[in-house]
CSV table of C-alpha atoms in Angstrom, one decimal:
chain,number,residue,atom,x,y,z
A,1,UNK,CA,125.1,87.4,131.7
A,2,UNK,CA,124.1,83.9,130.5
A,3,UNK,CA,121.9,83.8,127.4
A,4,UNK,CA,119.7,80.7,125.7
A,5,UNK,CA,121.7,81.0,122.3
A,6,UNK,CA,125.2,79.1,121.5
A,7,UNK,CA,126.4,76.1,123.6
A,8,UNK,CA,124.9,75.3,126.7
A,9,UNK,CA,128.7,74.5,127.9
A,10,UNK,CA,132.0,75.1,126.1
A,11,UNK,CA,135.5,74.9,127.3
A,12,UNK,CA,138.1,76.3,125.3
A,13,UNK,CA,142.2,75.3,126.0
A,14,UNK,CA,141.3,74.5,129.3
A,15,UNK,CA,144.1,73.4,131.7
A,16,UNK,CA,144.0,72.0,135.4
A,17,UNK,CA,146.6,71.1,137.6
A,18,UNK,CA,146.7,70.2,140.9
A,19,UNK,CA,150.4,70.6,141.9
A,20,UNK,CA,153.0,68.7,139.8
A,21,UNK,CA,149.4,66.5,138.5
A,22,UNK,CA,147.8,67.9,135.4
A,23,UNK,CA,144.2,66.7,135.6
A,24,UNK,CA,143.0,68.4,132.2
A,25,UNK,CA,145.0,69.5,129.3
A,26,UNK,CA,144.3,71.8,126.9
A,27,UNK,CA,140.9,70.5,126.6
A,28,UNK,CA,138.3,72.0,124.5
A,29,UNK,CA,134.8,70.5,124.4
A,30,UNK,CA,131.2,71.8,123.3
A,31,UNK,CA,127.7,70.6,124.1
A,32,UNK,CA,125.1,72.2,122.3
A,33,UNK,CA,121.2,72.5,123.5
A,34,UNK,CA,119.2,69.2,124.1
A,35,UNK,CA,122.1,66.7,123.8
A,36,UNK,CA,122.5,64.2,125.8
A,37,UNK,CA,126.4,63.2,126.4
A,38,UNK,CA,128.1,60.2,128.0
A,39,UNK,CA,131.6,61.0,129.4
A,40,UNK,CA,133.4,58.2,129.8
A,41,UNK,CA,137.2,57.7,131.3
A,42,UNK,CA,138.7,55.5,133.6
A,43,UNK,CA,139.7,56.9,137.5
A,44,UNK,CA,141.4,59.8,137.6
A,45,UNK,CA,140.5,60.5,133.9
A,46,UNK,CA,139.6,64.6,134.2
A,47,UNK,CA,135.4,63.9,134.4
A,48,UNK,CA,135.0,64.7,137.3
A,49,UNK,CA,137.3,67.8,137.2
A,50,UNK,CA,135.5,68.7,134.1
A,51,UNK,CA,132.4,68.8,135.4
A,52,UNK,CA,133.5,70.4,138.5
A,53,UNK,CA,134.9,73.4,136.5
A,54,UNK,CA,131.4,73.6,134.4
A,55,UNK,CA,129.5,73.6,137.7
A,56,UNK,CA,131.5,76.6,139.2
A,57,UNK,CA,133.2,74.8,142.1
A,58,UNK,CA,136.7,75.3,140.4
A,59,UNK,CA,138.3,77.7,138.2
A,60,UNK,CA,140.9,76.5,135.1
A,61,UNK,CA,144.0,77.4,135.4
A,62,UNK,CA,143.9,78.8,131.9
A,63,UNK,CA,141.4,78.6,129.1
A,64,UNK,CA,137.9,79.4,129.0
A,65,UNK,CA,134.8,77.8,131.1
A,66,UNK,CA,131.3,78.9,129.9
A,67,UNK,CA,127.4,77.9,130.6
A,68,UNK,CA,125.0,79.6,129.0
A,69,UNK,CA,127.5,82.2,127.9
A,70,UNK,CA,128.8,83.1,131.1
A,71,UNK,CA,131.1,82.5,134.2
A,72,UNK,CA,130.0,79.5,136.1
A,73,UNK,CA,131.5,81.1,139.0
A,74,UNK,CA,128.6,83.6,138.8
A,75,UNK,CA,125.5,82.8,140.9
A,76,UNK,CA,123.5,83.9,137.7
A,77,UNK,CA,125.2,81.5,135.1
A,78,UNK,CA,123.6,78.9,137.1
A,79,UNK,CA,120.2,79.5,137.4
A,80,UNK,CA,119.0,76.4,134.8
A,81,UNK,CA,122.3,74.5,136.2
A,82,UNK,CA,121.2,71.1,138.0
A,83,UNK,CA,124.2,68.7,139.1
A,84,UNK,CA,124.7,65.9,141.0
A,85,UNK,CA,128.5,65.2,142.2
A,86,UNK,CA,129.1,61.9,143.0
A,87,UNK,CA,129.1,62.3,147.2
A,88,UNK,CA,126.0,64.1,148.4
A,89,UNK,CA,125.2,65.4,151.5
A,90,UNK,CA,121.7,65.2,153.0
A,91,UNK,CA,120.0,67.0,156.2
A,92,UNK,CA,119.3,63.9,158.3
A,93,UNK,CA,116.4,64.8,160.4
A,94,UNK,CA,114.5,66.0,157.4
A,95,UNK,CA,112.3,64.2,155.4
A,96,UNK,CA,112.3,63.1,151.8
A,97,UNK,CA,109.3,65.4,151.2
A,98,UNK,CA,110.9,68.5,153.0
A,99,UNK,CA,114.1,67.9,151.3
A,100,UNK,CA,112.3,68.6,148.2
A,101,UNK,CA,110.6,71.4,149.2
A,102,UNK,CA,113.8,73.1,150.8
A,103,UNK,CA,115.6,72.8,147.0
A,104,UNK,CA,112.4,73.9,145.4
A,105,UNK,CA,112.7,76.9,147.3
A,106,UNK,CA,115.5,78.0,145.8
A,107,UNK,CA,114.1,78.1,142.4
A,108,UNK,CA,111.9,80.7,140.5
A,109,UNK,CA,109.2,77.7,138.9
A,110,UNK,CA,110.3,74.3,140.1
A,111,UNK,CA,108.5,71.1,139.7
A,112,UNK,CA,105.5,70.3,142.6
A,113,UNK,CA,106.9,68.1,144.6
A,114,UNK,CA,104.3,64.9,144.0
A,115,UNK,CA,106.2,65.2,140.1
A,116,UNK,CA,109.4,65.0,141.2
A,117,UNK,CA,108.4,62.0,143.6
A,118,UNK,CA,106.9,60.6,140.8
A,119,UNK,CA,109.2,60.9,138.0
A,120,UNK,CA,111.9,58.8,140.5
A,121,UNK,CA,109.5,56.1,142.1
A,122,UNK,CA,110.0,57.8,145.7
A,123,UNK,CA,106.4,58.4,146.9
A,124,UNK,CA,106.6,55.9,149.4
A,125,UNK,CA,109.3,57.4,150.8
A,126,UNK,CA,108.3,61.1,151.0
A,127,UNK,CA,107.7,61.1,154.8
A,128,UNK,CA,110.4,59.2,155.4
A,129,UNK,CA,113.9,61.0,157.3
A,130,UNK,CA,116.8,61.2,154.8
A,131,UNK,CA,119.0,59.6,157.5
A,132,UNK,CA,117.0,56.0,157.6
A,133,UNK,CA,117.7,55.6,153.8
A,134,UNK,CA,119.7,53.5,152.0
A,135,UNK,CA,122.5,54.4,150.1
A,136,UNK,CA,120.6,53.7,146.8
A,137,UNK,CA,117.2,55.5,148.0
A,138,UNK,CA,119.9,58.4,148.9
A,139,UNK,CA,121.6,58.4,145.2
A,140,UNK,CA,117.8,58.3,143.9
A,141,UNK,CA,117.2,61.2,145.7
A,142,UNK,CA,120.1,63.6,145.0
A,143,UNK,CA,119.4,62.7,141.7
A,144,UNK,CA,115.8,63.8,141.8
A,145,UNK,CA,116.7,66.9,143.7
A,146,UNK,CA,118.9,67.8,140.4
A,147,UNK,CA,116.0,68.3,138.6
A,148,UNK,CA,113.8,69.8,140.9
A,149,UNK,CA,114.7,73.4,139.5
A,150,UNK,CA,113.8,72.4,136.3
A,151,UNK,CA,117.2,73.1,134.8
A,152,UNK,CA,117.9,73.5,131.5
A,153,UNK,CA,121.5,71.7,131.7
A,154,UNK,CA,121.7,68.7,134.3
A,155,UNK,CA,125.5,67.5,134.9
A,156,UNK,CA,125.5,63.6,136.7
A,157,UNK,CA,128.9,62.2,138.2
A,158,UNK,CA,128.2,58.6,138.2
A,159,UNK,CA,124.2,59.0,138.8
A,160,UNK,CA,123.5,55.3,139.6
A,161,UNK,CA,126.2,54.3,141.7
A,162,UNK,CA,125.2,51.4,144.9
A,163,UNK,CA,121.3,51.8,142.9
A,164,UNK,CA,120.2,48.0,142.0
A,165,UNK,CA,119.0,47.2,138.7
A,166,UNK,CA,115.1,48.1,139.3
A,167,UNK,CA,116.4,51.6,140.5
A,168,UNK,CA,118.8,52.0,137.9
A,169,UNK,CA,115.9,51.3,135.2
A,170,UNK,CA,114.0,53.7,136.7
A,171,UNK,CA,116.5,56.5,136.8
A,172,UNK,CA,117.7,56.1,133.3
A,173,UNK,CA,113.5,56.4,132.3
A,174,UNK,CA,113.2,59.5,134.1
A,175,UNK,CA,116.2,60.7,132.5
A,176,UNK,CA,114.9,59.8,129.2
A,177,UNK,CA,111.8,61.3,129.6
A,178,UNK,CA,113.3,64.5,131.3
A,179,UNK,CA,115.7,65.0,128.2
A,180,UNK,CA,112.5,64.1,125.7
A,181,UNK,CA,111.1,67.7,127.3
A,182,UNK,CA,113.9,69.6,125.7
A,183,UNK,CA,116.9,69.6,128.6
A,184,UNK,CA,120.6,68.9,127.8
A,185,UNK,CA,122.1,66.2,130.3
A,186,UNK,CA,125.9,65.1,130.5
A,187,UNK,CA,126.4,62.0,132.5
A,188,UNK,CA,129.7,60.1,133.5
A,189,UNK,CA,129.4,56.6,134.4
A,190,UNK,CA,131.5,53.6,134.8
A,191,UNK,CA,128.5,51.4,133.8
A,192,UNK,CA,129.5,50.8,130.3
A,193,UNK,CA,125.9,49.6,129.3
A,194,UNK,CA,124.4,53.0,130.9
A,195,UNK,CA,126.3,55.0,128.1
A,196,UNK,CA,124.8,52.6,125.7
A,197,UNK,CA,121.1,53.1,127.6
A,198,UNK,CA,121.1,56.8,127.4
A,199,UNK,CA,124.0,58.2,125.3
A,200,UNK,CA,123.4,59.6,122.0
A,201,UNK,CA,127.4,61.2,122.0
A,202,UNK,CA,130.5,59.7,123.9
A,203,UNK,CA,133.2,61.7,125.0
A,204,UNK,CA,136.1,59.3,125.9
A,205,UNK,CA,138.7,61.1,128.4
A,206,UNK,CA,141.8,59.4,129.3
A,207,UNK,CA,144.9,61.1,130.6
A,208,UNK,CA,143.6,64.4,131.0
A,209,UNK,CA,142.8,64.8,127.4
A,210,UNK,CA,139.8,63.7,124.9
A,211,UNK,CA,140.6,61.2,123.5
A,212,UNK,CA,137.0,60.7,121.4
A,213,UNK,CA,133.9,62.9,120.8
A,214,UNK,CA,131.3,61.5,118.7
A,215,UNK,CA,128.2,59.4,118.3
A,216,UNK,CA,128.3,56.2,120.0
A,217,UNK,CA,128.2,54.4,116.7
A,218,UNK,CA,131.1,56.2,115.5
A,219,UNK,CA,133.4,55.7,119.1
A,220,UNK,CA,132.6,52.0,118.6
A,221,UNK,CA,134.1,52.0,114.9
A,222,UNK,CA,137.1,54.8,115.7
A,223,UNK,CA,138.1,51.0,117.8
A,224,UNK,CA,137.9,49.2,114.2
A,225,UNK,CA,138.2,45.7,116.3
A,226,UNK,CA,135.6,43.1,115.6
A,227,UNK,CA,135.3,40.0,118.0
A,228,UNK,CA,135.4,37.0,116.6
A,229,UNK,CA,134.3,33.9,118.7
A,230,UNK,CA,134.9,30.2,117.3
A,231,UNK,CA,135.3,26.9,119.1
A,232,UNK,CA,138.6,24.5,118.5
A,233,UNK,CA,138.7,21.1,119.2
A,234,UNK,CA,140.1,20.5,122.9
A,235,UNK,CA,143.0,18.7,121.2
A,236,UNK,CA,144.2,21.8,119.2
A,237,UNK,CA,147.1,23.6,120.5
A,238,UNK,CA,146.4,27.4,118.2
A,239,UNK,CA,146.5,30.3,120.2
A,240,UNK,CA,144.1,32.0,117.9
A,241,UNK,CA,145.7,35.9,119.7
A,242,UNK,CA,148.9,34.9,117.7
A,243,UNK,CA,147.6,34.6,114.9
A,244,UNK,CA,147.7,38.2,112.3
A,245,UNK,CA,145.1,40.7,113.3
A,246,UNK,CA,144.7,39.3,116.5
A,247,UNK,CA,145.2,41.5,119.7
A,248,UNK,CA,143.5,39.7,122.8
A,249,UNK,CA,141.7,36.6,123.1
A,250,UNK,CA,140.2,34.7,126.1
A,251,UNK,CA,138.8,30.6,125.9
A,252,UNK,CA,136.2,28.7,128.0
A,253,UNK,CA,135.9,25.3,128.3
A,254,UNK,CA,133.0,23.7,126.8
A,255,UNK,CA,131.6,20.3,125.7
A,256,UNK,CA,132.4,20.6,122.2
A,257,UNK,CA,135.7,22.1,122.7
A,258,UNK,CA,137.1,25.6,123.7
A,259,UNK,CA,135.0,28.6,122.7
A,260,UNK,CA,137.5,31.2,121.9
A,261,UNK,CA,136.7,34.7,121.6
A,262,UNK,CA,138.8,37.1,120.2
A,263,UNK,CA,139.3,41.0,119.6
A,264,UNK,CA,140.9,41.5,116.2
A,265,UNK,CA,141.9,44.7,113.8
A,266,UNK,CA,141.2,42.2,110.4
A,267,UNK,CA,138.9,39.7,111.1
A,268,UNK,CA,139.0,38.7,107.5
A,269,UNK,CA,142.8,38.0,107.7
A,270,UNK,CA,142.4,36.3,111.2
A,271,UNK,CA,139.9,33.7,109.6
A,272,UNK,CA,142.0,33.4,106.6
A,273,UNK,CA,144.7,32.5,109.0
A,274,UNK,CA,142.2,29.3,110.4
A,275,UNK,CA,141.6,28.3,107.2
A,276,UNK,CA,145.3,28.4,106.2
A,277,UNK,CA,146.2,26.2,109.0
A,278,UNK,CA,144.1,24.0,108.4
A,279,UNK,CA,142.3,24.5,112.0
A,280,UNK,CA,138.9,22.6,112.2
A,281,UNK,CA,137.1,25.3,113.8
A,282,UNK,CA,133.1,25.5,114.1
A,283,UNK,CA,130.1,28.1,115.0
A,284,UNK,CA,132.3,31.1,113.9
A,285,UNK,CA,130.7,34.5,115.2
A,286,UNK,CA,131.9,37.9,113.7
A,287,UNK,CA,130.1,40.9,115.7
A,288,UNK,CA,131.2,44.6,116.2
A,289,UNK,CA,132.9,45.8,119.2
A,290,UNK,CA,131.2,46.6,122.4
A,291,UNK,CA,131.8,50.0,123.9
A,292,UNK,CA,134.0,48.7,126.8
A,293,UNK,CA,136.2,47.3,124.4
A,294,UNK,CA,136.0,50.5,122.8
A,295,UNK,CA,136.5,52.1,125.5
A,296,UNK,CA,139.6,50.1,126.6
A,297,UNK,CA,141.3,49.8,123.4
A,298,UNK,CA,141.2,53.6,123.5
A,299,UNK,CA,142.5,54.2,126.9
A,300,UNK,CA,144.9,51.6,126.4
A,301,UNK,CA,145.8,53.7,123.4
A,302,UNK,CA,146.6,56.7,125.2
A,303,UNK,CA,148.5,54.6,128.1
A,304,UNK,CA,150.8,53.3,125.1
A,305,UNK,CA,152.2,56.6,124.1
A,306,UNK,CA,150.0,57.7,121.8
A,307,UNK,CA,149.3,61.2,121.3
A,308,UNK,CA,147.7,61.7,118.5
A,309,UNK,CA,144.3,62.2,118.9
A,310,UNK,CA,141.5,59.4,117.8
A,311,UNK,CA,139.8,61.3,114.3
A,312,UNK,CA,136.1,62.7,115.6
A,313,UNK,CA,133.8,64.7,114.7
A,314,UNK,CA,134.6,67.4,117.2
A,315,UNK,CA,136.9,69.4,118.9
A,316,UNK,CA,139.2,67.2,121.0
A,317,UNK,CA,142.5,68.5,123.5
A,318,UNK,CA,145.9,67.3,122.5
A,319,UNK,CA,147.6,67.2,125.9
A,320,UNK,CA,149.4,63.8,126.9
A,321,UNK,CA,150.0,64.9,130.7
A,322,UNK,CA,148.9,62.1,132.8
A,323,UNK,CA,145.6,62.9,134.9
A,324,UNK,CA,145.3,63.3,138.5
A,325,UNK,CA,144.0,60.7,141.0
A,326,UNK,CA,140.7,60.4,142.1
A,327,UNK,CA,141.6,61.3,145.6
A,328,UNK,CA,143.5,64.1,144.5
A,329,UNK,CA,140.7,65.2,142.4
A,330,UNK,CA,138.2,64.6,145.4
A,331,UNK,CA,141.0,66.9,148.8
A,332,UNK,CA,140.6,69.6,146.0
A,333,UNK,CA,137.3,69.9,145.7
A,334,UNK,CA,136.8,69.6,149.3
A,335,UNK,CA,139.7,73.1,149.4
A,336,UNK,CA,137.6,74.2,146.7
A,337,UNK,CA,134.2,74.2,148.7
């Protein structure tokens, strides 16, 4: 029996392997009503057998999967469940308009299908066959289709993927305004900047495990790096990465010189360290850390041995298994289904 109180989704010590490949570890994560949550993680990370095991198309190998309460195996747990996995199929000879209506169907009060047109910029496709799309009108689409039902939880695996930038605008608005009426969405992108559009929590996975949970201010400062970008005479021979704090830098040639810019733990100490050798440096730039510099100093993190977990504010796993493939991930949902 699913029920509107508690979590919309919580896993609880939740393992997945697929032969000798652990995919998740011990993973334990909790989304409450009306969040909206980025998961980010490099290939073969655990997203998208996380969201796979939330949607009901796998079952953990031990721990505990719930939505709304209950079993997402069970047809009744997801009711208010719209998803989007990142391959969909569509009927070919039907049109956009009767693809609508065919999901609608399925659902007790769904949106009219003129709103659900609307809400994704499609009407001038609606008579259109689903097999003369493009591959973005088609990701458009089964993105719509995910909210026809109007679900209460709506799970995206990389929702923009082959969209152009118009599209992609447009879907993250009707995402916005689709989570403004109340709805709980978790996303997974590799479009750093889309997190940043739409997330107000990141959950960073990275070898199986999470390896941050928090608000997107608070991932970027678990990093602690600030980039630091100065230009050097073209005569100077300082490698400003050698220098103390400093972990990775990268230089341009420009007409005053080299712009540098560079990632460090201390940027007091690395300016300090300019000053002390007497480097004449010029337009010196301190700003905070994107989040895919976050995101790769974390992962990078994990890939260097280390198991602790980064300090959130949430419940993170502690395994250090490395995750499955993508292609892996993808033959066993295929069995799966």
């Amino acid at each position: 029996m699913t029920t509107t109180t508690g979590p919309v989704l919580e896993l609880e010590g939740v393992t997945r392997t697929f032969g000798a490949v652990t995919a998740l570890d011990d993973v334990s994560l909790r989304v409450e009503h009306g969040e909206l949550v980025g998961l980010l993680g490099p290939n073969g990370a655990g997203k998208t057998t996380l969201l796979s095991l939330v949607s009901g198309l796998r079952k953990a190998d031990s721990g505990t999967v719930r939505l709304f309460g209950g079993d997402p195996r069970d047809a009744a747990s997801r009711i208010w469940l719209g998803t989007t996995p990142q391959e969909t199929g569509l009927p070919p000879t039907l049109t956009v308009g009767e693809v609508v209506d065919l999901v609608a169907g399925h659902y007790p009060a769904p949106m009219p299908r003129a709103e659900v047109l609307a809400r994704f910029g499609l009407e001038d496709l609606a008579k259109r066959q689903t097999g003369g799309l493009s591959g973005g009108q088609k990701r458009r689409l089964a993105v719509a289709l995910a909210l026809v039902g109007r679900p209460r939880l709506v799970l995206l695996d990389e929702p923009t993927t082959g969209l152009d930038v118009e599209a992609r605008h447009i879907l993250w608005q009707a995402l916005r305004d689709y989570h403004a009426d109340g709805a709980t969405v978790v996303l997974t992108s590799h479009y750093l900047e889309e997190i940043e559009a739409l997330a107000e929590r990141v959950v960073v996975v990275g070898g199986g495990r999470v390896l941050a949970d928090d608000s997107l201010q608070a991932v970027l400062g678990l990093v602690g790096l600030r980039r630091v970008l100065l230009t050097l005479p073209a005569s100077s021979t300082l490698d400003p990465s050698n220098l103390p704090g400093a972990h990775v830098a990268e230089v341009t040639d420009t007409a005053d010189g080299r712009r540098w810019t560079v990632l460090a733990a201390d940027a007091d100490a690395l300016v300090r360290a300019l000053v002390h050798h007497d480097v004449p440096f010029s337009d010196l730039e301190l700003r905070g850390a994107s989040l895919e510099e976050a995101f790769l100093a974390l992962t990078a993190r994990a890939d260097a041995g280390d198991t602790d977990p980064a300090p959130t504010g949430r419940t993170a796993g502690t395994g250090t298994t490395p995750a499955a493939d993508r292609d892996v991930d993808r033959d066993a949902e295929e069995a799966v289904r």
